[in-house]
Amino acid sequence: MSSITIPPLSEDLVRVLIDADTIERKVYELSRKISEDYRDKKDLVIVGVLKGAFIFTSDLCRQLLTPHTVDFIALSSYGSSTDSTGNVRLIMDVREDLADKHVLIVEDILDSGFTLEYLKRNFSARKPASLKTAALLSKPDRLSADVQLDYLGFEIPDVWVVGYGLDYAERHRTLPYIAEMHPV
Ligand code: IMP
Ligand code: MG
């Protein structure tokens, strides 16, 4: 067994909101549920949304008990600030042809919902066999778009969070836990 060193909180981090063990247990639980739901489905494609969902996607996939492929898409709607522009840009598309595949979009967090709304519209046009969404986190108080998640890890309050893939201007992305941050 390896032991995990928790880096000390830096001054812009307010508190640990979700610790590494709690995340691990939730990801395991979600993976089991997804494995069960896709048990009889062929051609499952997991699409992780870069960069924020890269850790969640890899942890989730490694616990899946059903055959699948992994692809990534990169989008941007934020600059270095914490407010969504609602103006989603496609930076890098998936490589796989999604037609007739069972597609599961994996996001880090549902905030305004504009990113997921854009993705669902964009992917639906490619005629997948089915299209579902998973996110580790959701801020229900911030939701503006009309989107629902099929799989959700945790609901959190309207605070800016970093770690486990999520960043603030590229900072704190690789923290093993999710922390609330106040930009200084
Ligand atoms: P939405 O389009 O407003 O739902 O925003 C979705 C994207 O904004 C997420 O995929 C994240 O990359 C980013 N985001 C939203 N809230 C946070 C946060 O609290 N911390 C880090 N990134 C966030
Ligand atoms: Mg994201």
CSV table of C-alpha atoms and ligand atoms in Angstrom, one decimal:
chain,number,residue,atom,x,y,z
A,1,MET,CA,0.0,0.0,0.0
A,2,SER,CA,1.2,3.5,-0.8
A,3,SER,CA,0.5,6.4,1.5
A,4,ILE,CA,-0.8,9.6,0.0
A,5,THR,CA,0.8,12.9,1.1
A,6,ILE,CA,-1.8,15.7,1.3
A,7,PRO,CA,-0.1,19.0,0.2
A,8,PRO,CA,-0.7,21.7,2.8
A,9,LEU,CA,-3.4,24.2,1.9
A,10,SER,CA,-1.9,27.3,0.3
A,11,GLU,CA,-3.2,30.7,1.4
A,12,ASP,CA,-5.8,31.0,-1.3
A,13,LEU,CA,-7.5,27.7,-0.3
A,14,VAL,CA,-10.2,28.2,2.3
A,15,ARG,CA,-11.0,24.6,3.2
A,16,VAL,CA,-11.1,21.0,2.0
A,17,LEU,CA,-14.7,20.5,0.7
A,18,ILE,CA,-14.4,16.9,-0.3
A,19,ASP,CA,-11.4,14.7,0.8
A,20,ALA,CA,-9.7,12.1,-1.4
A,21,ASP,CA,-11.2,9.1,0.3
A,22,THR,CA,-14.7,10.5,-0.1
A,23,ILE,CA,-14.1,11.2,-3.8
A,24,GLU,CA,-12.7,7.7,-4.2
A,25,ARG,CA,-15.7,6.0,-2.7
A,26,LYS,CA,-18.1,8.1,-4.8
A,27,VAL,CA,-16.3,7.4,-8.0
A,28,TYR,CA,-16.4,3.7,-7.2
A,29,GLU,CA,-20.1,3.9,-6.5
A,30,LEU,CA,-20.8,5.8,-9.8
A,31,SER,CA,-18.6,3.3,-11.8
A,32,ARG,CA,-20.6,0.4,-10.4
A,33,LYS,CA,-23.9,2.0,-11.4
A,34,ILE,CA,-22.7,2.9,-14.9
A,35,SER,CA,-21.3,-0.7,-15.3
A,36,GLU,CA,-24.7,-2.1,-14.4
A,37,ASP,CA,-26.6,0.4,-16.7
A,38,TYR,CA,-24.4,-0.4,-19.7
A,39,ARG,CA,-24.1,-4.1,-19.0
A,40,ASP,CA,-26.0,-5.2,-22.2
A,41,LYS,CA,-24.9,-2.3,-24.4
A,42,LYS,CA,-22.1,-2.6,-27.0
A,43,ASP,CA,-19.9,0.2,-28.1
A,44,LEU,CA,-19.8,2.4,-25.0
A,45,VAL,CA,-17.6,5.5,-25.6
A,46,ILE,CA,-16.6,7.6,-22.5
A,47,VAL,CA,-16.0,11.2,-23.6
A,48,GLY,CA,-14.0,13.2,-21.0
A,49,VAL,CA,-14.3,17.0,-21.2
A,50,LEU,CA,-10.8,18.5,-21.0
A,51,LYS,CA,-9.1,19.7,-19.0
A,52,GLY,CA,-11.2,19.6,-15.9
A,53,ALA,CA,-12.5,16.1,-16.1
A,54,PHE,CA,-9.2,14.3,-16.9
A,55,ILE,CA,-8.7,12.9,-13.4
A,56,PHE,CA,-12.4,12.0,-12.9
A,57,THR,CA,-12.5,10.3,-16.3
A,58,SER,CA,-9.5,8.2,-15.7
A,59,ASP,CA,-10.5,7.1,-12.2
A,60,LEU,CA,-14.1,6.4,-13.3
A,61,CYS,CA,-12.9,4.3,-16.3
A,62,ARG,CA,-10.5,2.2,-14.3
A,63,GLN,CA,-13.4,1.0,-12.2
A,64,LEU,CA,-15.8,0.2,-15.0
A,65,LEU,CA,-16.6,-3.5,-15.4
A,66,THR,CA,-18.0,-3.1,-18.9
A,67,PRO,CA,-16.0,-2.8,-22.2
A,68,HIS,CA,-15.6,0.8,-23.4
A,69,THR,CA,-13.3,3.1,-25.3
A,70,VAL,CA,-12.2,6.5,-24.1
A,71,ASP,CA,-12.0,9.8,-26.0
A,72,PHE,CA,-11.6,13.4,-25.0
A,73,ILE,CA,-13.0,16.7,-26.2
A,74,ALA,CA,-11.7,20.2,-25.2
A,75,LEU,CA,-14.0,23.1,-24.7
A,76,SER,CA,-13.6,26.5,-23.2
A,77,SER,CA,-16.1,29.0,-21.9
A,78,TYR,CA,-14.0,30.6,-19.1
A,79,GLY,CA,-11.0,32.8,-19.4
A,80,SER,CA,-9.2,33.2,-16.1
A,81,SER,CA,-12.2,34.5,-14.4
A,82,THR,CA,-14.9,32.6,-12.5
A,83,ASP,CA,-17.9,33.6,-14.6
A,84,SER,CA,-19.1,31.6,-17.5
A,85,THR,CA,-19.5,33.6,-20.7
A,86,GLY,CA,-22.1,31.2,-22.0
A,87,ASN,CA,-20.1,31.3,-25.1
A,88,VAL,CA,-18.7,27.8,-25.5
A,89,ARG,CA,-15.8,27.2,-27.8
A,90,LEU,CA,-14.7,23.8,-29.3
A,91,ILE,CA,-10.9,23.6,-29.0
A,92,MET,CA,-10.4,19.9,-29.8
A,93,ASP,CA,-13.0,17.4,-31.1
A,94,VAL,CA,-13.2,13.7,-30.3
A,95,ARG,CA,-11.5,11.4,-32.8
A,96,GLU,CA,-14.2,8.7,-32.7
A,97,ASP,CA,-17.2,8.6,-34.9
A,98,LEU,CA,-20.0,8.7,-32.4
A,99,ALA,CA,-22.8,7.5,-34.7
A,100,ASP,CA,-24.6,4.4,-33.3
A,101,LYS,CA,-22.4,4.4,-30.2
A,102,HIS,CA,-23.5,4.6,-26.6
A,103,VAL,CA,-21.9,7.9,-25.5
A,104,LEU,CA,-21.4,9.0,-21.9
A,105,ILE,CA,-20.1,12.5,-21.5
A,106,VAL,CA,-18.0,12.9,-18.4
A,107,GLU,CA,-17.7,16.5,-17.0
A,108,ASP,CA,-16.0,17.8,-13.9
A,109,ILE,CA,-18.7,20.2,-12.8
A,110,LEU,CA,-22.1,21.5,-13.8
A,111,ASP,CA,-22.1,25.3,-13.2
A,112,SER,CA,-24.2,27.4,-15.5
A,113,GLY,CA,-24.8,24.3,-17.6
A,114,PHE,CA,-24.0,26.0,-20.9
A,115,THR,CA,-21.1,23.7,-21.6
A,116,LEU,CA,-23.1,20.5,-21.2
A,117,GLU,CA,-26.1,22.0,-23.1
A,118,TYR,CA,-23.7,22.8,-26.0
A,119,LEU,CA,-22.2,19.3,-25.9
A,120,LYS,CA,-25.5,17.5,-25.8
A,121,ARG,CA,-26.7,19.5,-28.8
A,122,ASN,CA,-23.5,19.0,-30.7
A,123,PHE,CA,-23.3,15.2,-30.0
A,124,SER,CA,-27.0,14.6,-30.6
A,125,ALA,CA,-26.5,15.8,-34.2
A,126,ARG,CA,-24.0,12.9,-34.7
A,127,LYS,CA,-26.7,10.3,-34.1
A,128,PRO,CA,-25.4,8.3,-31.2
A,129,ALA,CA,-27.3,5.2,-30.1
A,130,SER,CA,-27.7,6.9,-26.7
A,131,LEU,CA,-26.3,9.9,-25.0
A,132,LYS,CA,-25.9,10.3,-21.2
A,133,THR,CA,-24.1,12.7,-18.9
A,134,ALA,CA,-22.0,12.3,-15.8
A,135,ALA,CA,-20.5,15.0,-13.6
A,136,LEU,CA,-18.6,14.8,-10.4
A,137,LEU,CA,-19.9,18.1,-9.0
A,138,SER,CA,-22.9,20.3,-9.5
A,139,LYS,CA,-23.7,23.8,-8.2
A,140,PRO,CA,-27.5,23.8,-8.3
A,141,ASP,CA,-27.8,27.4,-7.3
A,142,ARG,CA,-25.9,28.5,-10.5
A,143,LEU,CA,-27.7,26.4,-13.1
A,144,SER,CA,-29.1,28.5,-16.0
A,145,ALA,CA,-29.3,26.1,-18.9
A,146,ASP,CA,-32.0,23.4,-19.2
A,147,VAL,CA,-29.8,20.3,-18.7
A,148,GLN,CA,-30.1,17.3,-16.5
A,149,LEU,CA,-27.4,14.9,-15.4
A,150,ASP,CA,-27.8,11.1,-15.5
A,151,TYR,CA,-25.0,10.5,-13.0
A,152,LEU,CA,-23.8,13.0,-10.3
A,153,GLY,CA,-21.2,12.7,-7.6
A,154,PHE,CA,-21.9,15.7,-5.2
A,155,GLU,CA,-24.0,18.8,-5.1
A,156,ILE,CA,-21.9,21.7,-3.7
A,157,PRO,CA,-22.7,25.3,-2.7
A,158,ASP,CA,-22.0,28.3,-5.0
A,159,VAL,CA,-18.2,28.6,-4.3
A,160,TRP,CA,-15.2,28.3,-6.6
A,161,VAL,CA,-13.6,24.9,-6.2
A,162,VAL,CA,-10.2,23.5,-7.3
A,163,GLY,CA,-8.4,20.2,-7.3
A,164,TYR,CA,-9.1,16.7,-8.7
A,165,GLY,CA,-8.8,18.2,-12.2
A,166,LEU,CA,-10.5,21.6,-11.5
A,167,ASP,CA,-8.4,24.7,-11.7
A,168,TYR,CA,-8.4,28.4,-11.2
A,169,ALA,CA,-6.3,29.9,-14.1
A,170,GLU,CA,-4.5,26.6,-14.4
A,171,ARG,CA,-3.7,26.5,-10.7
A,172,HIS,CA,-4.4,23.7,-8.2
A,173,ARG,CA,-5.6,21.3,-10.8
A,174,THR,CA,-3.7,18.3,-9.4
A,175,LEU,CA,-4.6,18.5,-5.8
A,176,PRO,CA,-5.9,15.1,-4.7
A,177,TYR,CA,-8.9,16.6,-2.9
A,178,ILE,CA,-11.5,19.3,-3.8
A,179,ALA,CA,-11.0,22.6,-2.0
A,180,GLU,CA,-12.9,25.9,-1.9
A,181,MET,CA,-10.7,28.8,-3.0
A,182,HIS,CA,-10.9,32.5,-2.8
A,183,PRO,CA,-8.7,34.2,-5.4
A,184,VAL,CA,-6.2,36.5,-3.7
B,1,IMP,P1,-20.7,25.8,-17.2
B,1,IMP,O1,-20.7,25.8,-18.7
B,1,IMP,O2,-21.0,27.1,-16.6
B,1,IMP,O3,-21.6,24.7,-16.6
B,1,IMP,O4,-19.3,25.5,-16.7
B,1,IMP,C1,-18.7,24.3,-16.8
B,1,IMP,C2,-17.2,24.4,-16.8
B,1,IMP,O5,-16.7,25.6,-16.0
B,1,IMP,C3,-16.7,23.3,-16.0
B,1,IMP,O6,-16.5,22.2,-16.9
B,1,IMP,C4,-15.4,23.8,-15.4
B,1,IMP,O7,-14.4,23.5,-16.2
B,1,IMP,C5,-15.7,25.2,-15.2
B,1,IMP,N1,-16.1,25.5,-13.8
B,1,IMP,C6,-17.3,25.9,-13.3
B,1,IMP,N2,-17.3,26.1,-12.0
B,1,IMP,C7,-16.0,25.8,-11.6
B,1,IMP,C8,-15.3,25.8,-10.3
B,1,IMP,O8,-15.9,26.0,-9.2
B,1,IMP,N3,-14.0,25.5,-10.3
B,1,IMP,C9,-13.3,25.1,-11.4
B,1,IMP,N4,-13.9,25.1,-12.7
B,1,IMP,C10,-15.2,25.4,-12.7
B,2,MG,MG,-15.0,21.3,-17.6
